[in-house]
Amino acid sequence: MKIKNICCIGAGYVGGPTMAVIAQKNPKIKVTVVDINKDRIDLWNSKDLSKLPIFEPGLDIVVLQTRGKNLFFSTEIDKNIANSEMIFISVNTPTKTYGDGKGMAADLRYVELCARKIAEVSKSDKIVVEKSTLPVMTAATIKNILDETGSGVNFEILSNPEFLAEGTAMRDLEIPDRVLIGGGDDKYGKAAVKSLVDIYKAWVPMDNILTTNLWSSELSKLVANAFLAQRISSINSISELCESTGADVDEVAKAIGMDSRIGSKFLKTSVGFGGSCFQKDILNLVYIAKSLGLNNVAEYWHQVIRFNNHQRERFAKKILKSLYNSVAGKKICFLGWSFKKDTNDTRESAAIYIADMLLEEMAKICVYDPKVGKKQIYFDIDYLNSRTKEENKNLLSVSNDPYSACKKSHAIAIITEWDEFIHYDWNKIYISMNKPAFVFDGRNILDKEKLEKIGFIYKGIGKA
Ligand code: NAD
Ligand code: UGA
């Protein structure tokens, strides 16, 4: 099928950037991103590009080049589905918070709503592409809903998981390690796969476009995230060992990473991985394994999450212990709230959990993040329901200036690895703080020797 119109349901961190790049590389295809969230669509359409709903370096340039030409953002879902030959489902698939599989399984209600909507409004054959991350064999469920509810038109389902990472999304989309497309192997399935390959072929070399069966594609996405997160938990576990032995975790990571069989990426120790996907996708994998009676498989992967929780807790406890086992009434400055640098996304950020533990100890936390504002920070901490909103307001404050955030604090905790933190005037910060002045570097980005020379008590992760 020759694709002239694409509709993507879900204008989020994946739908927006992915479709912007597809539109940029395929100027003859009209790409419309639709969403039920009108505010989000309005922001995607805002004239001022600094107001786009997500912050992603380089995204504004691509939006500027394509929006209004062959890239559109709209709330007219029905019309755009009906007018398109190919529909991407790129809606959220969070962990279930209710019922069977609560806290583990993926909540597929938004995906199901999309399938029902597509079935309801389609008057011609469609290729439906799973862009969201989904449990293995979801394509069968989607196909079922489409065929049972639709009005006799043919639906071909493809799996095309997204591997972009936030903060580097535009580069990841521009030069992907691979594009994965899973499809059926009858002639209709193969034709649908070819239609999608043709779209990516516009800029991705054929050697990097991998086609597989549907289930391999769906499962590979969960497995890729599980392997990446596993490396982080592995190095974080070694960070604890380093702290007890005098080895330096950064040196160990470098030494093992130079082994080409291991490789150097994803070996950076941290306060624990965050983000909307690692935890949810591993929990989903654990749930699937458990459902199939594969308890050893489930246990193996569950440990990656358990260790991540432990790492966050360990960091909070390290602050508490260093500050003489009492942080009540003491000001602690958090530099960074997003789950990694170069994004305004805070979902599952380690910052939220570390702050929660210290607030339970009655610490006074002041947060500064270059891209995350007050509203989001209070939303995140209130969402945990550990304390009343009023209590959180009394204990936690947000500053839009790093120097005032650090002023009169007893300790600074580096939570996110924003580049700007490295370039601060640390002398000026030291002078303004309570003494002894501690820096807990949760990302090991600062120069230990330099800070100690100024007078700070510096504590990195995985360093004696
Ligand atoms: P998101 O929450 O940023 O965006 C999802 C959007 O879908 C929201 O704007 C929501 O309003 C919209 N939506 C939900 N139900 C809808 C419906 N029925 N009709 C129309 N719009 C609807 O989520 P995201 O981060 O873009 O993630 C989307 C999917 O991609 C998830 O499955 C995620 O696991 C996967 N993924 C995310 C990333 C990432 O970096 N965020 C990377 C790879 C894969
Ligand atoms: C991750 C994957 O890298 C993407 O391939 C995937 O598409 C995406 O999840 C998804 O499915 O949502 P993302 O979560 O955006 O991308 O960002 P990462 O760079 O993977 O970082 C995740 C977390 O791990 C961050 O908190 C980061 O600080 C932490 N991390 C990363 C470390 O602690 N150490 C590292 O060495 C690397």
Coordinates of C-alpha atoms and ligand atoms in Angstrom, one line a residue:
M1 CA 0.0 0.0 0.0
K2 CA 1.4 3.4 -0.9
I3 CA 1.2 5.6 2.1
K4 CA 0.1 9.2 1.6
N5 CA -1.3 10.0 5.0
I6 CA -0.2 9.0 8.4
C7 CA -2.1 9.5 11.7
C8 CA -0.3 9.0 15.0
I9 CA -2.5 8.7 18.1
G10 CA -0.6 10.1 21.1
A11 CA 1.3 13.4 21.0
G12 CA 3.7 12.6 23.8
Y13 CA 7.5 12.1 24.2
V14 CA 7.5 9.5 21.5
G15 CA 4.6 10.5 19.1
G16 CA 5.8 14.1 18.8
P17 CA 9.5 13.7 18.0
T18 CA 9.1 10.5 16.0
M19 CA 6.4 11.9 13.7
A20 CA 8.3 15.1 13.3
V21 CA 11.3 13.2 11.9
I22 CA 9.1 10.9 9.7
A23 CA 7.5 14.1 8.3
Q24 CA 10.9 15.8 7.7
K25 CA 12.3 12.8 5.9
N26 CA 9.1 12.1 3.8
P27 CA 7.9 15.5 2.6
K28 CA 5.3 13.9 0.3
I29 CA 3.5 12.2 3.2
K30 CA 1.1 14.1 5.3
V31 CA 1.6 13.3 9.0
T32 CA -1.0 14.3 11.6
V33 CA -0.4 13.7 15.3
V34 CA -3.7 13.5 17.3
D35 CA -4.3 13.5 21.0
I36 CA -7.3 13.8 23.4
N37 CA -5.3 16.3 25.4
K38 CA -6.2 19.7 23.9
D39 CA -3.7 21.6 26.0
R40 CA -0.9 19.4 24.7
I41 CA -2.0 19.8 21.1
D42 CA -2.3 23.6 21.6
L43 CA 1.3 23.7 22.9
W44 CA 2.5 21.6 19.9
N45 CA 0.9 24.3 17.7
S46 CA 2.2 27.3 19.7
K47 CA 4.1 29.9 17.6
D48 CA 6.7 30.3 20.3
L49 CA 8.7 27.1 19.9
S50 CA 10.1 27.3 23.5
K51 CA 6.5 26.4 24.5
L52 CA 6.5 23.0 22.9
P53 CA 5.1 20.5 25.5
I54 CA 8.3 18.6 25.7
F55 CA 11.9 19.8 25.8
E56 CA 14.2 17.8 23.5
P57 CA 17.3 19.4 22.1
G58 CA 16.9 19.9 18.3
L59 CA 13.2 19.2 18.2
D60 CA 12.2 22.8 17.7
I61 CA 14.2 23.0 14.5
V62 CA 12.5 20.0 13.0
V63 CA 9.1 21.2 14.0
L64 CA 9.8 24.6 12.5
Q65 CA 10.8 23.0 9.2
T66 CA 7.7 20.7 8.9
R67 CA 4.8 22.0 11.0
G68 CA 2.0 23.4 8.7
K69 CA 3.7 21.9 5.7
N70 CA 3.3 18.1 6.1
L71 CA 3.2 17.8 9.9
F72 CA 0.1 18.7 11.8
F73 CA -1.1 18.5 15.4
S74 CA -4.8 18.1 15.9
T75 CA -7.6 17.0 18.3
E76 CA -9.7 15.8 15.4
I77 CA -9.0 12.1 16.0
D78 CA -11.9 10.4 14.0
K79 CA -11.4 12.4 10.8
N80 CA -7.6 11.9 10.8
I81 CA -7.8 8.2 11.4
A82 CA -10.4 7.8 8.6
N83 CA -8.2 9.8 6.2
S84 CA -5.0 7.9 6.8
E85 CA -3.7 4.6 5.4
M86 CA -1.3 4.1 8.2
I87 CA -2.1 4.7 11.9
F88 CA 0.5 4.6 14.7
I89 CA -0.6 4.0 18.2
S90 CA 1.8 5.9 20.5
V91 CA -0.2 6.3 23.7
N92 CA 1.0 5.7 27.2
T93 CA 1.1 2.2 28.6
P94 CA 1.8 2.7 32.3
T95 CA 2.0 0.1 35.0
K96 CA -1.5 -0.9 36.2
T97 CA -2.6 0.7 39.4
Y98 CA -5.7 -1.4 40.0
G99 CA -7.1 -4.9 39.7
D100 CA -5.4 -8.0 38.4
G101 CA -1.7 -7.4 37.8
K102 CA -1.7 -4.2 39.9
G103 CA 1.8 -2.7 40.2
M104 CA 3.2 -5.0 37.6
A105 CA 1.3 -5.5 34.4
A106 CA 1.0 -2.9 31.6
D107 CA -2.3 -0.9 31.6
L108 CA -3.5 -1.4 28.1
R109 CA -6.8 0.5 28.4
Y110 CA -5.5 3.5 26.3
V111 CA -4.3 1.1 23.6
E112 CA -7.6 -0.7 23.6
L113 CA -9.5 2.6 23.3
C114 CA -7.4 3.4 20.3
A115 CA -8.1 0.1 18.7
R116 CA -11.9 0.6 19.2
K117 CA -11.7 4.1 17.8
I118 CA -9.8 2.9 14.7
A119 CA -12.4 0.1 14.2
E120 CA -15.3 2.5 14.7
V121 CA -14.2 5.2 12.2
S122 CA -12.3 3.2 9.5
K123 CA -14.1 3.0 6.1
S124 CA -11.0 1.7 4.2
D125 CA -8.1 -0.8 4.8
K126 CA -5.6 0.4 7.4
I127 CA -2.1 -0.6 8.6
V128 CA -2.0 -0.2 12.3
V129 CA 1.4 0.2 13.8
E130 CA 2.2 -0.4 17.5
K131 CA 4.6 2.3 18.5
S132 CA 3.8 2.1 22.2
T133 CA 5.8 -0.5 24.2
L134 CA 3.5 -3.5 24.7
P135 CA 3.4 -6.9 26.2
V136 CA 4.3 -9.7 23.8
M137 CA 1.3 -10.9 21.8
T138 CA -0.7 -7.7 22.2
A139 CA -1.0 -7.5 18.4
A140 CA -3.3 -10.5 18.6
T141 CA -5.6 -8.6 21.0
I142 CA -5.6 -5.5 18.8
K143 CA -6.3 -7.5 15.7
N144 CA -9.2 -9.2 17.5
I145 CA -10.8 -5.9 18.6
L146 CA -10.4 -4.4 15.1
D147 CA -11.8 -7.4 13.3
E148 CA -14.7 -7.9 15.8
T149 CA -15.7 -4.2 16.0
G150 CA -14.8 -3.0 12.5
S151 CA -17.0 -2.8 9.5
G152 CA -15.4 -5.4 7.4
V153 CA -12.3 -3.4 6.3
N154 CA -8.9 -5.2 6.5
F155 CA -6.5 -4.3 9.3
E156 CA -2.8 -5.3 9.2
I157 CA -1.0 -5.0 12.5
L158 CA 2.7 -4.2 12.7
S159 CA 5.0 -3.8 15.7
N160 CA 7.5 -1.0 15.4
P161 CA 8.8 -0.3 18.9
E162 CA 10.7 2.9 19.6
F163 CA 14.2 2.9 21.0
L164 CA 14.8 6.6 21.4
A165 CA 16.1 7.9 24.7
E166 CA 15.0 11.3 26.0
G167 CA 17.5 14.0 25.8
T168 CA 19.1 12.5 22.7
A169 CA 15.8 11.6 20.9
M170 CA 16.5 13.7 17.7
R171 CA 19.9 12.1 17.2
D172 CA 18.5 8.6 18.0
L173 CA 15.8 9.1 15.4
E174 CA 18.1 10.6 12.8
I175 CA 20.7 7.8 13.1
P176 CA 19.0 4.8 14.8
D177 CA 21.1 1.8 15.7
R178 CA 18.3 -0.2 14.2
V179 CA 14.6 0.2 13.2
L180 CA 12.7 -2.9 14.2
I181 CA 9.5 -3.9 12.3
G182 CA 7.5 -7.0 13.2
G183 CA 4.7 -8.2 11.0
G184 CA 2.7 -11.2 9.8
D185 CA 4.3 -13.5 7.2
D186 CA 1.4 -13.9 4.8
K187 CA 1.3 -11.7 1.7
Y188 CA -0.7 -9.0 3.4
G189 CA 1.6 -8.9 6.4
K190 CA 4.6 -8.7 4.1
A191 CA 3.1 -5.9 2.0
A192 CA 2.4 -3.9 5.2
V193 CA 5.9 -4.4 6.4
K194 CA 7.2 -3.2 3.1
S195 CA 5.0 0.0 3.3
L196 CA 6.6 0.8 6.7
V197 CA 10.1 -0.1 5.5
D198 CA 9.6 2.3 2.6
I199 CA 9.0 5.2 5.0
Y200 CA 12.1 4.5 7.1
K201 CA 14.2 3.8 4.0
A202 CA 14.0 7.5 3.2
W203 CA 16.8 8.0 5.7
V204 CA 17.8 4.8 7.4
P205 CA 20.2 2.4 5.6
M206 CA 18.5 -0.9 4.8
D207 CA 21.1 -2.8 6.9
N208 CA 19.8 -1.0 9.9
I209 CA 16.1 -1.9 9.3
L210 CA 15.4 -5.3 10.9
T211 CA 12.2 -7.2 10.1
T212 CA 11.0 -10.0 12.4
N213 CA 7.8 -11.7 13.3
L214 CA 5.4 -9.8 15.5
W215 CA 6.1 -11.5 18.8
S216 CA 9.9 -11.2 18.5
S217 CA 9.5 -7.5 17.8
E218 CA 7.2 -6.9 20.7
L219 CA 9.4 -8.9 23.1
S220 CA 12.6 -7.4 21.9
K221 CA 11.5 -3.9 23.1
L222 CA 11.0 -5.1 26.6
V223 CA 14.2 -7.1 26.6
A224 CA 16.3 -4.2 25.3
N225 CA 15.1 -2.0 28.2
A226 CA 15.6 -4.8 30.7
F227 CA 19.2 -5.4 29.5
L228 CA 20.0 -1.6 29.6
A229 CA 18.6 -1.3 33.1
Q230 CA 20.3 -4.4 34.2
R231 CA 23.7 -2.9 33.4
I232 CA 22.9 0.1 35.6
S233 CA 21.8 -2.0 38.5
S234 CA 24.9 -4.1 38.0
I235 CA 27.3 -1.1 38.2
N236 CA 25.3 0.4 41.0
S237 CA 25.7 -2.8 43.0
I238 CA 29.4 -2.5 42.5
S239 CA 29.3 1.1 43.7
E240 CA 28.3 -0.2 47.1
L241 CA 31.1 -2.7 47.1
C242 CA 33.5 0.1 46.1
E243 CA 32.5 2.3 49.0
S244 CA 33.4 -0.5 51.4
T245 CA 36.7 -1.4 49.8
G246 CA 38.3 1.7 48.6
A247 CA 38.0 0.8 44.9
D248 CA 36.7 3.6 42.7
V249 CA 33.5 2.7 40.7
D250 CA 34.4 5.0 37.8
E251 CA 37.8 3.3 37.5
V252 CA 36.2 -0.1 37.6
A253 CA 33.6 0.9 35.0
K254 CA 36.3 2.1 32.7
A255 CA 38.4 -1.0 33.2
I256 CA 35.6 -3.4 32.5
G257 CA 34.1 -1.3 29.7
M258 CA 37.3 -1.4 27.7
D259 CA 36.7 -5.1 27.2
S260 CA 35.0 -5.0 23.8
R261 CA 32.8 -7.9 24.9
I262 CA 31.4 -5.8 27.7
G263 CA 31.5 -2.3 26.1
S264 CA 31.5 1.1 27.9
K265 CA 28.0 2.3 27.5
F266 CA 25.4 2.3 30.3
L267 CA 28.0 1.7 33.0
K268 CA 27.6 5.1 34.7
T269 CA 26.8 4.7 38.3
S270 CA 24.0 6.9 39.6
V271 CA 21.4 7.6 42.3
G272 CA 19.3 4.9 40.4
F273 CA 17.7 4.9 37.0
G274 CA 14.4 6.7 36.5
G275 CA 12.2 7.5 33.5
S276 CA 8.8 6.3 32.5
C277 CA 9.9 3.1 31.0
F278 CA 12.7 1.0 32.5
Q279 CA 10.8 0.1 35.7
K280 CA 7.4 -0.3 34.0
D281 CA 8.8 -2.5 31.2
I282 CA 10.8 -4.7 33.5
L283 CA 7.8 -5.1 35.8
N284 CA 5.8 -6.0 32.7
L285 CA 8.4 -8.6 31.7
V286 CA 8.3 -10.0 35.3
Y287 CA 4.6 -10.2 35.1
I288 CA 4.6 -12.0 31.8
A289 CA 7.1 -14.5 33.0
K290 CA 5.1 -15.1 36.2
S291 CA 1.9 -15.5 34.2
L292 CA 3.6 -18.2 32.2
G293 CA 4.8 -20.0 35.3
L294 CA 8.4 -19.0 34.7
N295 CA 9.2 -18.0 38.2
N296 CA 13.0 -18.2 37.9
V297 CA 12.9 -15.8 34.9
A298 CA 10.6 -13.5 36.8
E299 CA 12.9 -13.5 39.9
Y300 CA 16.0 -12.9 37.9
W301 CA 14.7 -9.7 36.3
H302 CA 12.8 -8.5 39.4
Q303 CA 16.1 -8.1 41.2
V304 CA 17.1 -5.3 38.7
I305 CA 14.2 -3.2 40.1
R306 CA 14.8 -4.2 43.7
F307 CA 18.4 -3.1 43.5
N308 CA 17.4 0.2 41.9
N309 CA 15.1 0.9 44.9
H310 CA 17.9 0.0 47.2
Q311 CA 20.3 2.4 45.4
R312 CA 17.9 5.4 45.9
E313 CA 17.4 4.5 49.5
R314 CA 21.1 4.0 50.0
F315 CA 21.8 7.5 48.7
A316 CA 19.2 9.1 51.0
K317 CA 20.6 7.1 54.0
K318 CA 24.1 8.2 53.1
I319 CA 23.0 11.9 53.4
L320 CA 21.3 11.2 56.7
K321 CA 24.2 9.3 58.2
S322 CA 26.8 11.9 57.1
L323 CA 24.7 14.7 58.6
Y324 CA 25.1 13.1 62.0
N325 CA 21.9 11.0 61.7
S326 CA 19.7 14.0 61.8
V327 CA 18.4 16.2 59.0
A328 CA 15.4 17.6 60.8
G329 CA 15.2 21.3 60.1
K330 CA 18.4 21.2 58.0
K331 CA 18.3 22.7 54.5
I332 CA 19.4 20.3 51.8
C333 CA 19.6 21.6 48.2
F334 CA 18.7 19.3 45.4
L335 CA 20.4 20.2 42.1
G336 CA 18.3 18.5 39.4
W337 CA 14.8 16.9 39.5
S338 CA 14.4 15.5 36.0
F339 CA 15.3 11.8 35.6
K340 CA 18.3 12.6 33.4
K341 CA 19.8 15.7 31.8
D342 CA 18.4 17.5 28.8
T343 CA 14.8 16.6 29.4
N344 CA 12.0 18.1 31.4
D345 CA 10.5 14.6 32.1
T346 CA 10.4 13.7 35.8
R347 CA 8.5 10.4 35.6
E348 CA 10.0 7.9 38.1
S349 CA 12.9 10.3 38.7
A350 CA 15.1 9.1 41.6
A351 CA 14.8 12.7 42.9
I352 CA 11.2 12.1 43.9
Y353 CA 11.9 9.0 46.1
I354 CA 15.1 10.4 47.6
A355 CA 13.3 13.7 48.5
D356 CA 10.4 11.6 50.0
M357 CA 12.8 9.7 52.3
L358 CA 14.5 12.9 53.5
L359 CA 11.2 14.8 54.0
E360 CA 10.1 11.9 56.2
E361 CA 13.1 12.8 58.3
M362 CA 11.8 16.4 58.3
A363 CA 14.6 17.8 56.2
K364 CA 14.0 21.2 54.5
I365 CA 14.6 20.6 50.8
C366 CA 15.1 23.3 48.2
V367 CA 15.1 22.1 44.6
Y368 CA 16.6 23.8 41.5
D369 CA 16.3 22.2 38.1
P370 CA 17.0 24.1 34.8
K371 CA 13.9 22.7 33.1
V372 CA 11.5 21.5 35.7
G373 CA 9.2 24.1 37.4
K374 CA 7.5 24.4 40.7
K375 CA 4.1 23.0 39.6
Q376 CA 5.6 19.7 38.4
I377 CA 7.8 19.2 41.4
Y378 CA 4.9 19.6 43.9
F379 CA 2.8 17.4 41.7
D380 CA 5.4 14.7 41.8
I381 CA 5.9 14.8 45.6
D382 CA 2.2 15.2 46.4
Y383 CA 1.4 12.2 44.2
L384 CA 3.2 9.9 46.6
N385 CA 0.7 10.7 49.3
S386 CA 3.3 10.3 52.0
R387 CA 2.4 13.7 53.6
T388 CA -0.4 16.3 53.1
K389 CA 0.1 18.9 50.5
E390 CA 0.4 21.4 53.3
E391 CA 3.3 19.5 54.9
N392 CA 5.1 19.2 51.6
K393 CA 4.7 23.0 51.1
N394 CA 6.2 23.6 54.5
L395 CA 9.2 21.3 54.0
L396 CA 10.0 21.6 50.3
S397 CA 10.6 24.7 48.3
V398 CA 11.6 25.4 44.7
S399 CA 14.0 28.0 43.5
N400 CA 14.6 29.2 40.0
D401 CA 18.2 30.2 40.9
P402 CA 20.8 27.6 41.9
Y403 CA 22.8 30.0 44.0
S404 CA 19.8 30.9 46.2
A405 CA 18.8 27.3 46.3
C406 CA 22.2 26.4 47.8
K407 CA 22.4 29.4 50.2
K408 CA 22.4 28.5 53.9
S409 CA 22.1 24.8 53.1
H410 CA 24.0 22.1 55.0
A411 CA 24.3 19.9 52.0
I412 CA 23.9 19.8 48.3
A413 CA 22.7 16.6 46.5
I414 CA 23.4 16.3 42.8
I415 CA 20.5 14.3 41.5
T416 CA 20.7 14.9 37.7
E417 CA 23.8 15.3 35.6
W418 CA 22.9 18.7 34.0
D419 CA 26.1 20.1 32.4
E420 CA 25.6 23.5 33.9
F421 CA 26.2 22.2 37.5
I422 CA 29.8 21.6 36.5
H423 CA 30.4 25.3 35.6
Y424 CA 29.0 26.9 38.7
D425 CA 31.1 29.2 40.9
W426 CA 31.6 26.6 43.7
N427 CA 33.6 29.0 45.8
K428 CA 30.7 31.4 45.9
I429 CA 28.4 28.5 46.8
Y430 CA 30.7 27.3 49.6
I431 CA 30.8 30.8 51.2
S432 CA 27.0 31.0 51.3
M433 CA 26.5 27.6 53.0
N434 CA 26.3 26.3 56.6
K435 CA 29.5 24.5 57.7
P436 CA 30.5 21.8 57.4
A437 CA 29.3 22.0 53.8
F438 CA 28.6 18.6 52.1
V439 CA 28.3 17.8 48.5
F440 CA 26.7 14.4 47.7
D441 CA 27.4 13.8 44.1
G442 CA 24.8 11.3 42.9
R443 CA 26.2 11.4 39.4
N444 CA 30.0 11.8 40.0
I445 CA 30.1 14.8 37.7
L446 CA 32.0 17.2 39.9
D447 CA 35.8 17.5 40.5
K448 CA 36.3 16.0 44.0
E449 CA 39.8 17.4 44.5
K450 CA 38.7 20.9 43.5
L451 CA 35.7 20.9 45.9
E452 CA 37.8 19.5 48.7
K453 CA 40.3 22.2 48.2
I454 CA 37.5 24.8 48.6
G455 CA 36.5 23.2 51.8
F456 CA 33.6 21.0 50.9
I457 CA 33.1 17.5 52.3
Y458 CA 32.7 15.6 49.0
K459 CA 30.9 12.3 48.8
G460 CA 30.6 10.6 45.4
I461 CA 28.9 7.4 44.6
G462 CA 31.1 4.3 44.7
K463 CA 34.0 6.3 46.1
A464 CA 35.7 5.7 49.4
Ligands
NAD1 P1 3.2 10.2 26.9 O1 2.4 10.1 28.1 O2 4.2 11.3 26.8 O3 2.2 10.4 25.7 C1 1.1 9.7 25.4 C2 0.0 10.5 24.9 O4 -1.1 9.7 24.5 C3 -0.6 11.5 25.9 O5 -0.5 12.9 25.4 C4 -2.1 11.1 26.0 O6 -3.0 12.2 26.1 C5 -2.3 10.4 24.7 N1 -3.5 9.5 24.7 C6 -3.7 8.5 25.6 N2 -4.9 7.9 25.3 C7 -5.3 8.4 24.1 C8 -6.4 8.1 23.2 N3 -7.3 7.2 23.5 N4 -6.6 8.9 22.2 C9 -5.7 9.9 21.9 N5 -4.6 10.2 22.6 C10 -4.4 9.5 23.7 O7 3.9 8.8 26.6 P2 5.3 8.6 25.9 O8 6.4 8.8 26.8 O9 5.2 9.2 24.5 O10 5.2 7.0 25.7 C11 4.3 6.4 24.7 C12 4.6 5.0 24.5 O11 6.0 4.9 24.0 C13 4.7 4.1 25.8 O12 4.2 2.8 25.6 C14 6.2 4.1 26.2 O13 6.5 2.9 26.9 C15 6.8 4.1 24.8 N6 8.2 4.6 24.7 C16 8.5 5.8 25.4 C17 9.7 6.3 25.3 C18 10.1 7.6 26.0 O14 11.3 8.0 25.9 N7 9.2 8.3 26.6 C19 10.7 5.7 24.5 C20 10.3 4.5 23.8 C21 9.1 4.0 24.0
UGA2 C1 15.5 4.3 27.8 C2 16.2 3.6 26.7 O1 17.6 4.0 26.7 C3 15.6 3.8 25.3 O2 16.3 3.0 24.4 C4 14.2 3.4 25.4 O3 13.6 3.7 24.1 C5 13.5 4.2 26.4 O4 14.1 4.0 27.7 C6 12.0 3.8 26.6 O5 11.6 2.8 26.3 O6 11.3 4.7 27.2 P1 15.4 6.9 28.6 O7 14.7 6.3 29.8 O8 14.8 8.0 27.9 O9 15.6 5.7 27.5 O10 16.9 7.3 29.0 P2 18.2 6.5 29.4 O11 19.3 7.3 28.8 O12 18.1 5.1 29.0 O13 18.3 6.7 30.9 C7 17.4 6.0 31.8 C8 17.8 6.2 33.2 O14 19.0 5.5 33.5 C9 18.2 7.7 33.6 O15 17.7 7.9 34.9 C10 19.7 7.7 33.5 O16 20.2 8.7 34.3 C11 20.0 6.3 34.0 N1 21.3 5.9 33.6 C12 21.6 5.7 32.3 C13 22.3 5.6 34.5 O17 22.1 5.7 35.7 N2 23.5 5.1 34.1 C14 23.8 5.0 32.8 O18 25.0 4.5 32.5 C15 22.8 5.3 31.8

